[in-house]
mmCIF file of C-alpha atoms in Angstrom:
data_model
loop_
_atom_site.group_PDB
_atom_site.id
_atom_site.type_symbol
_atom_site.label_atom_id
_atom_site.label_comp_id
_atom_site.label_asym_id
_atom_site.label_seq_id
_atom_site.Cartn_x
_atom_site.Cartn_y
_atom_site.Cartn_z
ATOM 1 C CA MET A 21 -25.215 -22.473 -51.621
ATOM 2 C CA ALA A 22 -27.896 -21.578 -49.085
ATOM 3 C CA VAL A 23 -29.338 -25.100 -49.251
ATOM 4 C CA ASN A 24 -25.898 -26.618 -48.576
ATOM 5 C CA PHE A 25 -25.415 -24.265 -45.663
ATOM 6 C CA LEU A 26 -28.733 -25.175 -44.064
ATOM 7 C CA ALA A 27 -27.910 -28.878 -44.423
ATOM 8 C CA ARG A 28 -24.809 -28.646 -42.221
ATOM 9 C CA ASP A 29 -24.884 -30.510 -38.914
ATOM 10 C CA VAL A 30 -23.103 -29.730 -35.659
ATOM 11 C CA SER A 31 -20.418 -32.383 -36.154
ATOM 12 C CA ASP A 32 -18.889 -30.053 -38.780
ATOM 13 C CA LEU A 33 -18.345 -27.446 -36.051
ATOM 14 C CA CYS A 34 -16.751 -29.935 -33.655
ATOM 15 C CA LEU A 35 -13.861 -31.073 -35.843
ATOM 16 C CA GLY A 36 -10.580 -30.835 -33.953
ATOM 17 C CA LYS A 37 -12.145 -29.758 -30.654
ATOM 18 C CA PRO A 38 -10.540 -31.329 -27.553
ATOM 19 C CA PRO A 39 -12.522 -33.625 -25.228
ATOM 20 C CA LEU A 40 -14.058 -32.090 -22.141
ATOM 21 C CA ARG A 41 -12.255 -32.350 -18.848
ATOM 22 C CA SER A 42 -14.835 -33.361 -16.309
ATOM 23 C CA LEU A 43 -15.551 -33.693 -12.629
ATOM 24 C CA SER A 44 -18.121 -35.805 -10.844
ATOM 25 C CA ALA A 45 -21.064 -33.970 -9.308
ATOM 26 C CA ALA A 46 -19.978 -35.634 -6.041
ATOM 27 C CA ALA A 47 -16.740 -33.599 -5.982
ATOM 28 C CA THR A 48 -16.134 -30.631 -3.673
ATOM 29 C CA VAL A 49 -15.485 -26.987 -4.486
ATOM 30 C CA ALA A 50 -11.854 -27.600 -3.495
ATOM 31 C CA ASP A 51 -11.638 -30.398 -6.074
ATOM 32 C CA ALA A 52 -12.918 -28.044 -8.764
ATOM 33 C CA LEU A 53 -10.489 -25.322 -7.667
ATOM 34 C CA ALA A 54 -7.538 -27.711 -7.858
ATOM 35 C CA VAL A 55 -8.470 -28.815 -11.383
ATOM 36 C CA LEU A 56 -9.056 -25.249 -12.587
ATOM 37 C CA LYS A 57 -5.685 -24.096 -11.270
ATOM 38 C CA SER A 58 -3.843 -26.958 -12.945
ATOM 39 C CA SER A 59 -5.815 -26.900 -16.180
ATOM 40 C CA ASP A 60 -5.414 -24.979 -19.423
ATOM 41 C CA GLU A 61 -9.184 -24.692 -19.651
ATOM 42 C CA SER A 62 -11.394 -21.954 -18.230
ATOM 43 C CA PHE A 63 -14.370 -24.227 -17.569
ATOM 44 C CA ILE A 64 -14.689 -27.740 -16.159
ATOM 45 C CA SER A 65 -17.769 -29.770 -17.023
ATOM 46 C CA VAL A 66 -19.649 -31.453 -14.171
ATOM 47 C CA TRP A 67 -21.236 -34.866 -14.717
ATOM 48 C CA LEU A 68 -23.819 -36.956 -12.928
ATOM 49 C CA CYS A 69 -23.677 -40.683 -13.585
ATOM 50 C CA CYS A 70 -26.596 -42.835 -12.467
ATOM 51 C CA GLU A 71 -26.750 -46.608 -12.544
ATOM 52 C CA HIS A 72 -29.705 -48.160 -14.324
ATOM 53 C CA GLU A 73 -30.695 -51.794 -14.695
ATOM 54 C CA LYS A 74 -27.557 -52.815 -12.739
ATOM 55 C CA GLU A 75 -25.594 -53.119 -15.975
ATOM 56 C CA LYS A 76 -26.005 -49.722 -17.590
ATOM 57 C CA GLU A 77 -24.725 -46.414 -16.400
ATOM 58 C CA GLN A 78 -26.096 -43.217 -17.854
ATOM 59 C CA CYS A 79 -23.890 -40.143 -17.630
ATOM 60 C CA ARG A 80 -25.045 -36.604 -18.237
ATOM 61 C CA CYS A 81 -23.364 -33.223 -18.043
ATOM 62 C CA VAL A 82 -25.308 -31.195 -15.475
ATOM 63 C CA GLY A 83 -23.321 -27.977 -15.632
ATOM 64 C CA LYS A 84 -19.959 -26.288 -15.783
ATOM 65 C CA VAL A 85 -17.857 -24.344 -13.312
ATOM 66 C CA CYS A 86 -15.055 -21.831 -13.648
ATOM 67 C CA MET A 87 -12.810 -19.769 -11.397
ATOM 68 C CA VAL A 88 -15.381 -16.958 -11.349
ATOM 69 C CA ASP A 89 -17.938 -19.298 -9.761
ATOM 70 C CA VAL A 90 -15.445 -20.103 -7.010
ATOM 71 C CA ILE A 91 -14.474 -16.451 -6.492
ATOM 72 C CA CYS A 92 -18.086 -15.237 -6.235
ATOM 73 C CA TYR A 93 -18.847 -18.077 -3.839
ATOM 74 C CA LEU A 94 -15.909 -17.179 -1.592
ATOM 75 C CA CYS A 95 -17.009 -13.519 -1.534
ATOM 76 C CA LYS A 96 -20.043 -14.393 0.573
ATOM 77 C CA GLU A 97 -19.632 -13.060 4.108
ATOM 78 C CA ASP A 98 -19.599 -16.427 5.891
ATOM 79 C CA ASN A 99 -17.171 -17.890 3.375
ATOM 80 C CA LEU A 100 -14.740 -14.983 3.720
ATOM 81 C CA LEU A 101 -14.439 -15.815 7.405
ATOM 82 C CA SER A 102 -13.627 -19.459 6.724
ATOM 83 C CA PRO A 103 -12.518 -20.175 3.134
ATOM 84 C CA SER A 104 -11.302 -23.695 3.913
ATOM 85 C CA SER A 105 -14.697 -24.734 5.262
ATOM 86 C CA ALA A 106 -16.400 -23.186 2.235
ATOM 87 C CA LEU A 107 -14.144 -25.047 -0.181
ATOM 88 C CA ASN A 108 -14.958 -28.370 1.449
ATOM 89 C CA GLN A 109 -18.621 -27.995 0.510
ATOM 90 C CA PRO A 110 -20.091 -30.104 -2.326
ATOM 91 C CA LEU A 111 -19.752 -28.744 -5.842
ATOM 92 C CA SER A 112 -23.527 -28.299 -6.041
ATOM 93 C CA VAL A 113 -23.257 -25.075 -4.010
ATOM 94 C CA ILE A 114 -21.644 -23.257 -6.943
ATOM 95 C CA LEU A 115 -23.349 -25.016 -9.837
ATOM 96 C CA PRO A 116 -25.877 -22.808 -11.655
ATOM 97 C CA LYS A 117 -29.414 -23.802 -10.722
ATOM 98 C CA ASP A 118 -30.595 -23.381 -14.315
ATOM 99 C CA CYS A 119 -30.102 -26.803 -15.913
ATOM 100 C CA SER A 120 -30.931 -25.414 -19.377
ATOM 101 C CA LEU A 121 -27.580 -23.604 -19.592
ATOM 102 C CA VAL A 122 -25.915 -26.844 -20.718
ATOM 103 C CA VAL A 123 -27.744 -29.022 -23.259
ATOM 104 C CA HIS A 124 -26.777 -32.350 -24.835
ATOM 105 C CA LEU A 125 -26.945 -32.511 -28.618
ATOM 106 C CA GLU A 126 -26.243 -35.321 -31.063
ATOM 107 C CA PRO A 127 -23.579 -34.813 -33.770
ATOM 108 C CA SER A 128 -26.218 -35.317 -36.462
ATOM 109 C CA SER A 129 -28.332 -32.422 -35.169
ATOM 110 C CA SER A 130 -28.702 -29.524 -37.563
ATOM 111 C CA LEU A 131 -26.954 -26.188 -37.289
ATOM 112 C CA LEU A 132 -30.370 -24.530 -37.076
ATOM 113 C CA GLU A 133 -31.258 -26.692 -34.082
ATOM 114 C CA ALA A 134 -28.046 -25.626 -32.356
ATOM 115 C CA ILE A 135 -28.770 -21.941 -33.025
ATOM 116 C CA ASP A 136 -32.313 -22.306 -31.700
ATOM 117 C CA LEU A 137 -31.071 -23.894 -28.476
ATOM 118 C CA ILE A 138 -28.581 -21.050 -27.973
ATOM 119 C CA LEU A 139 -31.309 -18.472 -28.538
ATOM 120 C CA GLN A 140 -33.410 -20.297 -25.947
ATOM 121 C CA GLY A 141 -30.659 -19.735 -23.377
ATOM 122 C CA ALA A 142 -28.196 -22.625 -23.721
ATOM 123 C CA GLN A 143 -24.639 -21.468 -22.989
ATOM 124 C CA ASN A 144 -22.922 -24.637 -24.100
ATOM 125 C CA LEU A 145 -24.000 -27.588 -26.200
ATOM 126 C CA VAL A 146 -22.434 -30.910 -25.208
ATOM 127 C CA VAL A 147 -21.741 -32.929 -28.343
ATOM 128 C CA PRO A 148 -20.218 -36.454 -28.563
ATOM 129 C CA ILE A 149 -16.928 -36.543 -30.457
ATOM 130 C CA LEU A 150 -17.221 -38.870 -33.423
ATOM 131 C CA PRO A 151 -14.534 -41.607 -33.439
ATOM 132 C CA THR A 152 -11.718 -40.973 -35.913
ATOM 133 C CA LYS A 153 -8.566 -42.812 -36.852
ATOM 134 C CA ARG A 154 -5.600 -40.558 -36.512
ATOM 135 C CA ILE A 155 -1.986 -40.739 -35.454
ATOM 136 C CA GLY A 156 -1.472 -40.347 -31.746
ATOM 137 C CA VAL A 157 -4.999 -41.216 -30.646
ATOM 138 C CA SER A 158 -3.847 -44.211 -28.596
ATOM 139 C CA ARG A 159 -1.290 -42.060 -26.817
ATOM 140 C CA ARG A 160 -3.978 -39.474 -25.998
ATOM 141 C CA LYS A 161 -6.300 -42.157 -24.641
ATOM 142 C CA GLN A 162 -3.513 -43.456 -22.446
ATOM 143 C CA HIS A 163 -3.000 -39.947 -21.105
ATOM 144 C CA LEU A 164 -6.698 -39.613 -20.362
ATOM 145 C CA LYS A 165 -6.633 -42.814 -18.326
ATOM 146 C CA THR A 166 -4.054 -41.333 -15.984
ATOM 147 C CA SER A 167 -5.742 -37.939 -15.768
ATOM 148 C CA SER A 168 -7.146 -36.783 -12.414
ATOM 149 C CA THR A 169 -10.383 -35.846 -14.133
ATOM 150 C CA ILE A 170 -12.967 -37.885 -16.000
ATOM 151 C CA ASN A 171 -12.789 -37.464 -19.772
ATOM 152 C CA SER A 172 -14.761 -40.441 -21.056
ATOM 153 C CA HIS A 173 -18.358 -41.335 -20.271
ATOM 154 C CA ASN A 174 -19.737 -44.719 -21.289
ATOM 155 C CA GLY A 175 -16.798 -44.975 -23.681
ATOM 156 C CA ARG A 176 -17.631 -41.654 -25.376
ATOM 157 C CA GLU A 177 -15.802 -38.364 -25.299
ATOM 158 C CA TYR A 178 -17.593 -35.033 -25.566
ATOM 159 C CA CYS A 179 -16.760 -31.461 -26.510
ATOM 160 C CA TRP A 180 -18.290 -28.040 -25.958
ATOM 161 C CA LEU A 181 -20.042 -26.260 -28.811
ATOM 162 C CA THR A 182 -20.227 -22.571 -27.914
ATOM 163 C CA GLN A 183 -21.740 -19.366 -29.264
ATOM 164 C CA GLU A 184 -18.278 -18.400 -30.492
ATOM 165 C CA ASP A 185 -17.989 -21.649 -32.467
ATOM 166 C CA VAL A 186 -21.271 -20.929 -34.251
ATOM 167 C CA ILE A 187 -20.358 -17.294 -34.966
ATOM 168 C CA ARG A 188 -16.992 -18.392 -36.382
ATOM 169 C CA PHE A 189 -18.766 -20.858 -38.644
ATOM 170 C CA LEU A 190 -21.241 -18.225 -39.829
ATOM 171 C CA LEU A 191 -18.383 -15.828 -40.526
ATOM 172 C CA GLY A 192 -16.807 -18.463 -42.752
ATOM 173 C CA SER A 193 -20.028 -18.561 -44.803
ATOM 174 C CA ILE A 194 -20.823 -14.864 -44.548
ATOM 175 C CA GLY A 195 -21.521 -14.493 -48.268
ATOM 176 C CA VAL A 196 -24.746 -16.486 -47.825
ATOM 177 C CA PHE A 197 -26.204 -13.631 -45.766
ATOM 178 C CA THR A 198 -25.575 -10.662 -48.087
ATOM 179 C CA PRO A 199 -26.414 -7.777 -47.539
ATOM 180 C CA LEU A 200 -26.903 -8.426 -43.796
ATOM 181 C CA PRO A 201 -23.186 -8.309 -42.791
ATOM 182 C CA ALA A 202 -22.704 -4.787 -44.119
ATOM 183 C CA LEU A 203 -25.599 -3.290 -42.142
ATOM 184 C CA SER A 204 -24.888 -1.236 -39.015
ATOM 185 C CA LEU A 205 -25.760 -2.308 -35.488
ATOM 186 C CA ASP A 206 -28.299 0.447 -34.978
ATOM 187 C CA SER A 207 -30.054 -0.238 -38.285
ATOM 188 C CA LEU A 208 -30.342 -3.919 -37.325
ATOM 189 C CA GLY A 209 -31.739 -3.012 -33.913
ATOM 190 C CA ILE A 210 -29.469 -5.452 -32.031
ATOM 191 C CA ILE A 211 -27.997 -3.054 -29.469
ATOM 192 C CA SER A 212 -29.362 -3.959 -26.040
ATOM 193 C CA SER A 213 -29.726 -1.171 -23.488
ATOM 194 C CA ASP A 214 -30.272 -3.721 -20.713
ATOM 195 C CA VAL A 215 -26.719 -3.756 -19.372
ATOM 196 C CA LEU A 216 -25.133 -4.800 -16.099
ATOM 197 C CA ALA A 217 -23.342 -1.791 -14.640
ATOM 198 C CA ILE A 218 -21.898 -0.380 -11.434
ATOM 199 C CA ASP A 219 -20.585 3.028 -10.408
ATOM 200 C CA TYR A 220 -16.798 3.463 -10.435
ATOM 201 C CA PHE A 221 -16.680 4.407 -6.743
ATOM 202 C CA SER A 222 -19.098 1.744 -5.473
ATOM 203 C CA PRO A 223 -17.676 -1.054 -3.303
ATOM 204 C CA ALA A 224 -16.621 -3.988 -5.453
ATOM 205 C CA SER A 225 -18.457 -6.268 -3.038
ATOM 206 C CA LEU A 226 -21.718 -4.824 -4.379
ATOM 207 C CA ALA A 227 -20.760 -6.085 -7.841
ATOM 208 C CA VAL A 228 -20.570 -9.775 -6.880
ATOM 209 C CA GLY A 229 -24.206 -10.398 -7.810
ATOM 210 C CA VAL A 230 -23.923 -8.714 -11.209
ATOM 211 C CA ILE A 231 -20.588 -10.425 -11.896
ATOM 212 C CA SER A 232 -22.264 -13.768 -11.311
ATOM 213 C CA LYS A 233 -25.155 -12.729 -13.540
ATOM 214 C CA SER A 234 -22.794 -11.550 -16.285
ATOM 215 C CA LEU A 235 -21.102 -14.956 -16.206
ATOM 216 C CA THR A 236 -24.463 -16.622 -16.812
ATOM 217 C CA GLN A 237 -25.277 -14.177 -19.608
ATOM 218 C CA GLN A 238 -21.752 -14.438 -21.070
ATOM 219 C CA THR A 239 -21.393 -10.651 -20.931
ATOM 220 C CA SER A 240 -19.620 -8.316 -18.498
ATOM 221 C CA VAL A 241 -20.149 -5.553 -15.929
ATOM 222 C CA ALA A 242 -19.739 -1.971 -17.129
ATOM 223 C CA ILE A 243 -17.945 0.555 -14.904
ATOM 224 C CA LEU A 244 -19.514 4.004 -15.243
ATOM 225 C CA ASP A 245 -18.821 7.410 -13.735
ATOM 226 C CA SER A 246 -21.529 9.628 -12.260
ATOM 227 C CA ASP A 247 -22.321 11.059 -15.722
ATOM 228 C CA GLY A 248 -22.807 7.647 -17.298
ATOM 229 C CA THR A 249 -19.492 7.766 -19.129
ATOM 230 C CA PHE A 250 -18.084 4.326 -19.852
ATOM 231 C CA ILE A 251 -14.823 3.827 -17.930
ATOM 232 C CA GLY A 252 -14.172 0.121 -18.358
ATOM 233 C CA GLU A 253 -15.436 -3.246 -17.206
ATOM 234 C CA ILE A 254 -15.145 -6.068 -14.712
ATOM 235 C CA SER A 255 -15.141 -9.044 -17.012
ATOM 236 C CA PRO A 256 -15.624 -12.710 -16.040
ATOM 237 C CA VAL A 257 -13.085 -13.503 -18.769
ATOM 238 C CA THR A 258 -10.456 -11.477 -16.926
ATOM 239 C CA LEU A 259 -11.524 -12.669 -13.477
ATOM 240 C CA ALA A 260 -11.183 -16.259 -14.667
ATOM 241 C CA CYS A 261 -7.468 -15.551 -15.134
ATOM 242 C CA CYS A 262 -7.095 -14.816 -11.413
ATOM 243 C CA ASP A 263 -7.242 -17.253 -8.533
ATOM 244 C CA GLU A 264 -9.327 -17.528 -5.368
ATOM 245 C CA THR A 265 -7.312 -14.881 -3.492
ATOM 246 C CA VAL A 266 -8.883 -12.107 -5.568
ATOM 247 C CA ALA A 267 -11.863 -12.490 -3.223
ATOM 248 C CA ALA A 268 -9.783 -10.452 -0.747
ATOM 249 C CA ALA A 269 -9.614 -7.576 -3.230
ATOM 250 C CA ILE A 270 -13.334 -7.752 -3.983
ATOM 251 C CA ALA A 271 -14.071 -7.569 -0.255
ATOM 252 C CA THR A 272 -12.022 -4.394 0.223
ATOM 253 C CA LEU A 273 -11.677 -2.350 -2.976
ATOM 254 C CA SER A 274 -13.978 -0.116 -5.005
ATOM 255 C CA ALA A 275 -15.258 -1.310 -8.376
ATOM 256 C CA GLY A 276 -12.851 1.027 -10.164
ATOM 257 C CA ASP A 277 -9.864 -0.155 -8.159
ATOM 258 C CA LEU A 278 -10.810 -3.795 -8.710
ATOM 259 C CA MET A 279 -10.813 -3.163 -12.446
ATOM 260 C CA ALA A 280 -7.149 -2.109 -12.201
ATOM 261 C CA TYR A 281 -6.310 -4.870 -9.734
ATOM 262 C CA ILE A 282 -7.324 -7.740 -12.017
ATOM 263 C CA ASP A 283 -5.516 -6.440 -15.083
ATOM 264 C CA CYS A 284 -3.327 -9.269 -16.387
ATOM 265 C CA GLY A 285 -0.205 -7.207 -15.721
ATOM 266 C CA GLY A 286 -0.635 -7.894 -12.011
ATOM 267 C CA PRO A 287 -2.071 -5.689 -9.241
ATOM 268 C CA PRO A 288 -0.420 -2.317 -8.550
ATOM 269 C CA GLU A 289 1.593 -2.354 -5.336
ATOM 270 C CA ASP A 290 -0.414 0.492 -3.813
ATOM 271 C CA LEU A 291 -3.658 -1.459 -4.252
ATOM 272 C CA VAL A 292 -2.225 -4.544 -2.572
ATOM 273 C CA ARG A 293 -1.225 -2.363 0.378
ATOM 274 C CA VAL A 294 -4.777 -1.027 0.509
ATOM 275 C CA VAL A 295 -6.188 -4.559 0.481
ATOM 276 C CA LYS A 296 -3.834 -5.568 3.280
ATOM 277 C CA ALA A 297 -4.765 -2.603 5.473
ATOM 278 C CA ARG A 298 -8.509 -2.928 4.966
ATOM 279 C CA LEU A 299 -8.492 -6.653 5.674
ATOM 280 C CA LYS A 300 -6.877 -5.876 9.014
ATOM 281 C CA GLU A 301 -9.545 -3.259 9.698
ATOM 282 C CA LYS A 302 -12.260 -5.836 8.989
ATOM 283 C CA ASN A 303 -10.553 -8.513 11.094
ATOM 284 C CA LEU A 304 -10.225 -10.749 8.034
ATOM 285 C CA GLU A 305 -6.568 -11.615 8.526
ATOM 286 C CA LYS A 306 -7.580 -15.231 9.240
ATOM 287 C CA MET A 307 -8.880 -15.389 5.683
ATOM 288 C CA LEU A 308 -5.428 -14.523 4.361
ATOM 289 C CA GLN A 309 -3.839 -17.186 6.515
ATOM 290 C CA GLU A 310 -6.231 -19.787 5.169
ATOM 291 C CA PHE A 311 -5.642 -18.661 1.584
ATOM 292 C CA THR A 312 -1.912 -19.033 2.200
ATOM 293 C CA ILE A 313 -2.381 -22.624 3.335
ATOM 294 C CA LEU A 314 -4.788 -23.407 0.504
ATOM 295 C CA SER A 315 -2.473 -21.964 -2.138
ATOM 296 C CA SER A 316 0.702 -23.449 -0.617
ATOM 297 C CA CYS A 317 2.401 -20.282 -1.799
ATOM 298 C CA GLU A 318 5.133 -18.680 0.318
ATOM 299 C CA SER A 319 5.125 -15.515 -1.771
ATOM 300 C CA LEU A 320 1.412 -14.985 -1.120
ATOM 301 C CA HIS A 321 1.984 -15.150 2.627
ATOM 302 C CA SER A 322 4.909 -12.737 2.467
ATOM 303 C CA ALA A 323 2.868 -10.316 0.361
ATOM 304 C CA PHE A 324 0.528 -9.841 3.306
ATOM 305 C CA SER A 325 2.621 -10.594 6.386
ATOM 306 C CA SER A 326 5.746 -8.565 5.638
ATOM 307 C CA SER A 327 6.427 -5.869 8.209
ATOM 308 C CA SER A 328 7.462 -3.498 5.434
ATOM 309 C CA ASP A 329 5.165 -2.576 2.564
ATOM 310 C CA GLU A 330 8.153 -1.731 0.381
ATOM 311 C CA GLU A 331 9.686 -5.094 1.179
ATOM 312 C CA SER A 332 6.568 -7.035 0.233
ATOM 313 C CA PRO A 333 6.512 -8.695 -3.232
ATOM 314 C CA THR A 334 2.995 -7.394 -3.734
ATOM 315 C CA ARG A 335 2.478 -8.261 -7.354
ATOM 316 C CA THR A 336 2.601 -11.958 -6.497
ATOM 317 C CA LEU A 337 -0.926 -11.835 -5.062
ATOM 318 C CA ALA A 338 -2.848 -11.971 -8.297
ATOM 319 C CA ARG A 339 -0.191 -14.186 -9.802
ATOM 320 C CA SER A 340 -0.588 -16.886 -7.222
ATOM 321 C CA GLY A 341 -2.334 -20.134 -8.058
ATOM 322 C CA ARG A 342 -3.467 -20.782 -11.554
ATOM 323 C CA TYR A 343 -1.268 -18.338 -13.431
ATOM 324 C CA SER A 344 1.727 -18.553 -11.285
ATOM 325 C CA ARG A 345 2.974 -21.876 -10.117
ATOM 326 C CA SER A 346 6.352 -20.099 -9.822
ATOM 327 C CA SER A 347 5.216 -16.552 -8.995
ATOM 328 C CA SER A 348 4.890 -15.565 -12.641
ATOM 329 C CA TYR A 349 2.208 -15.650 -15.257
ATOM 330 C CA SER A 350 1.761 -18.652 -17.478
ATOM 331 C CA ALA A 351 2.920 -18.392 -21.063
ATOM 332 C CA ARG A 352 -0.717 -18.729 -22.075
ATOM 333 C CA MET A 353 -2.233 -15.664 -23.683
ATOM 334 C CA VAL A 354 -4.326 -13.708 -21.198
ATOM 335 C CA ARG A 355 -6.643 -10.934 -22.329
ATOM 336 C CA LYS A 356 -6.019 -7.605 -20.643
ATOM 337 C CA ALA A 357 -8.770 -5.996 -18.596
ATOM 338 C CA GLU A 358 -9.216 -3.358 -21.328
ATOM 339 C CA ALA A 359 -12.824 -3.314 -22.537
ATOM 340 C CA ILE A 360 -13.604 -3.982 -26.207
ATOM 341 C CA VAL A 361 -15.890 -1.336 -27.694
ATOM 342 C CA CYS A 362 -17.545 -0.390 -30.961
ATOM 343 C CA HIS A 363 -19.793 2.359 -32.369
ATOM 344 C CA PRO A 364 -23.532 2.153 -33.157
ATOM 345 C CA LYS A 365 -22.660 2.678 -36.834
ATOM 346 C CA SER A 366 -20.195 -0.231 -36.886
ATOM 347 C CA SER A 367 -21.132 -2.938 -39.372
ATOM 348 C CA LEU A 368 -22.224 -6.360 -38.205
ATOM 349 C CA ILE A 369 -19.302 -8.126 -39.884
ATOM 350 C CA ALA A 370 -16.784 -5.700 -38.365
ATOM 351 C CA VAL A 371 -18.171 -6.350 -34.894
ATOM 352 C CA MET A 372 -18.138 -10.128 -35.444
ATOM 353 C CA ILE A 373 -14.480 -10.029 -36.452
ATOM 354 C CA GLN A 374 -13.596 -7.736 -33.555
ATOM 355 C CA ALA A 375 -15.293 -9.973 -30.970
ATOM 356 C CA ILE A 376 -13.722 -13.159 -32.312
ATOM 357 C CA ALA A 377 -10.276 -11.540 -32.462
ATOM 358 C CA HIS A 378 -10.523 -10.621 -28.773
ATOM 359 C CA ARG A 379 -12.195 -13.891 -27.724
ATOM 360 C CA VAL A 380 -15.251 -12.221 -26.182
ATOM 361 C CA ASN A 381 -18.969 -12.873 -26.661
ATOM 362 C CA TYR A 382 -19.981 -9.214 -26.597
ATOM 363 C CA LEU A 383 -18.898 -5.655 -27.386
ATOM 364 C CA TRP A 384 -19.783 -2.492 -25.544
ATOM 365 C CA VAL A 385 -21.393 0.084 -27.821
ATOM 366 C CA ILE A 386 -20.381 3.674 -27.069
ATOM 367 C CA GLU A 387 -20.774 7.074 -28.681
ATOM 368 C CA ASP A 388 -17.888 9.361 -29.642
ATOM 369 C CA ASP A 389 -18.060 11.031 -26.194
ATOM 370 C CA CYS A 390 -17.678 7.586 -24.498
ATOM 371 C CA SER A 391 -21.250 7.579 -23.242
ATOM 372 C CA LEU A 392 -22.571 4.028 -23.072
ATOM 373 C CA VAL A 393 -25.269 3.178 -25.611
ATOM 374 C CA GLY A 394 -25.577 -0.511 -24.726
ATOM 375 C CA ILE A 395 -24.129 -3.897 -25.515
ATOM 376 C CA VAL A 396 -24.222 -6.216 -28.512
ATOM 377 C CA THR A 397 -23.779 -9.936 -27.906
ATOM 378 C CA PHE A 398 -23.288 -13.071 -29.958
ATOM 379 C CA SER A 399 -26.835 -13.982 -28.981
ATOM 380 C CA ASN A 400 -28.099 -10.710 -30.508
ATOM 381 C CA MET A 401 -26.160 -11.491 -33.692
ATOM 382 C CA LEU A 402 -27.425 -15.068 -33.902
ATOM 383 C CA LYS A 403 -30.987 -13.821 -33.652
ATOM 384 C CA VAL A 404 -30.690 -11.698 -36.802
ATOM 385 C CA PHE A 405 -28.913 -14.512 -38.647
ATOM 386 C CA ARG A 406 -31.662 -16.917 -37.628
ATOM 387 C CA GLU A 407 -34.355 -14.526 -38.849
ATOM 388 C CA HIS A 408 -32.495 -14.125 -42.136
ATOM 389 C CA LEU A 409 -32.302 -17.919 -42.565
ATOM 390 C CA GLU A 410 -36.088 -18.127 -42.379
ATOM 391 C CA THR A 411 -36.292 -15.984 -45.522
ATOM 392 C CA MET A 412 -33.846 -18.125 -47.511
#
């Protein structure tokens, strides 16, 4: 059984995955924002196509962008003053500088090769989708031709292969790794104490750097009180469910208040009033006007310009844009801002199941008194599985 497992290639993990929606590296931040707000996907792949030998064109994925990239970019001081100018900048300004985060891989590559690349820092593996004959494929191709984004490169379609995909696959073959799955996190030594954290009362603007870093690491930012007690998190997964206007909240609220503001239930009315008042104090009302124009959303404008706070439909702010083309959330499932936690004595398999069930790449590890021990990530888990495979 172990031999069969080791012989698997990455094409087995790509079955049924949809083709990537893509943008050209020549696009602007505004182009990326428009696609993200109209797409069902959290990330958009970015491609660079270069002509060679006049007849051939080589295309390569050079990165990926999500709403969090746009939000963090807009939170910069100069960009807050003029969001429209910032959004007209080339997409390269928000692309991660580390090209190793996205790596191309052939379908025939081994599962072990994929795991090794992830452990070396690759966030996503770009794998060509093997051609298949199935009902409806011609209709899908016709749809792709009329799409505003690029989905085919040199006649080939590609998909993402993520850490979650690999963990799901390993979970399906968990019997190969006995007794590893039953061991606790602390006995395996995979709890990392190197966490990204911020104090509950600190300005949320101070968290922009660590939010961006957590996106790269596929983790999150812990919110702690003065005693180190774990209160919650500011998660890129949750932020990705917002739109660009949340930059106004980040510029004005504390880290703790931001955590409540981005909950998928919509921002509390009192927090929206606070954001409105503090933006006026900072002379950032022009930013709101520009966001109103960019979002083409009457309810967003009224949320900030109403003469009466009670009269203002405040909860429309976080619901504008991507999740609210009609001032309401999409029917898509959105994870709440509640942090997912486990105990140091939790078993590896229990933590794997818990993470997959909540669609996160990590779990916070806390003691019974809610003090933060550290974090366990899919990368930590893959490392112990990889070490176990070397002994098979």
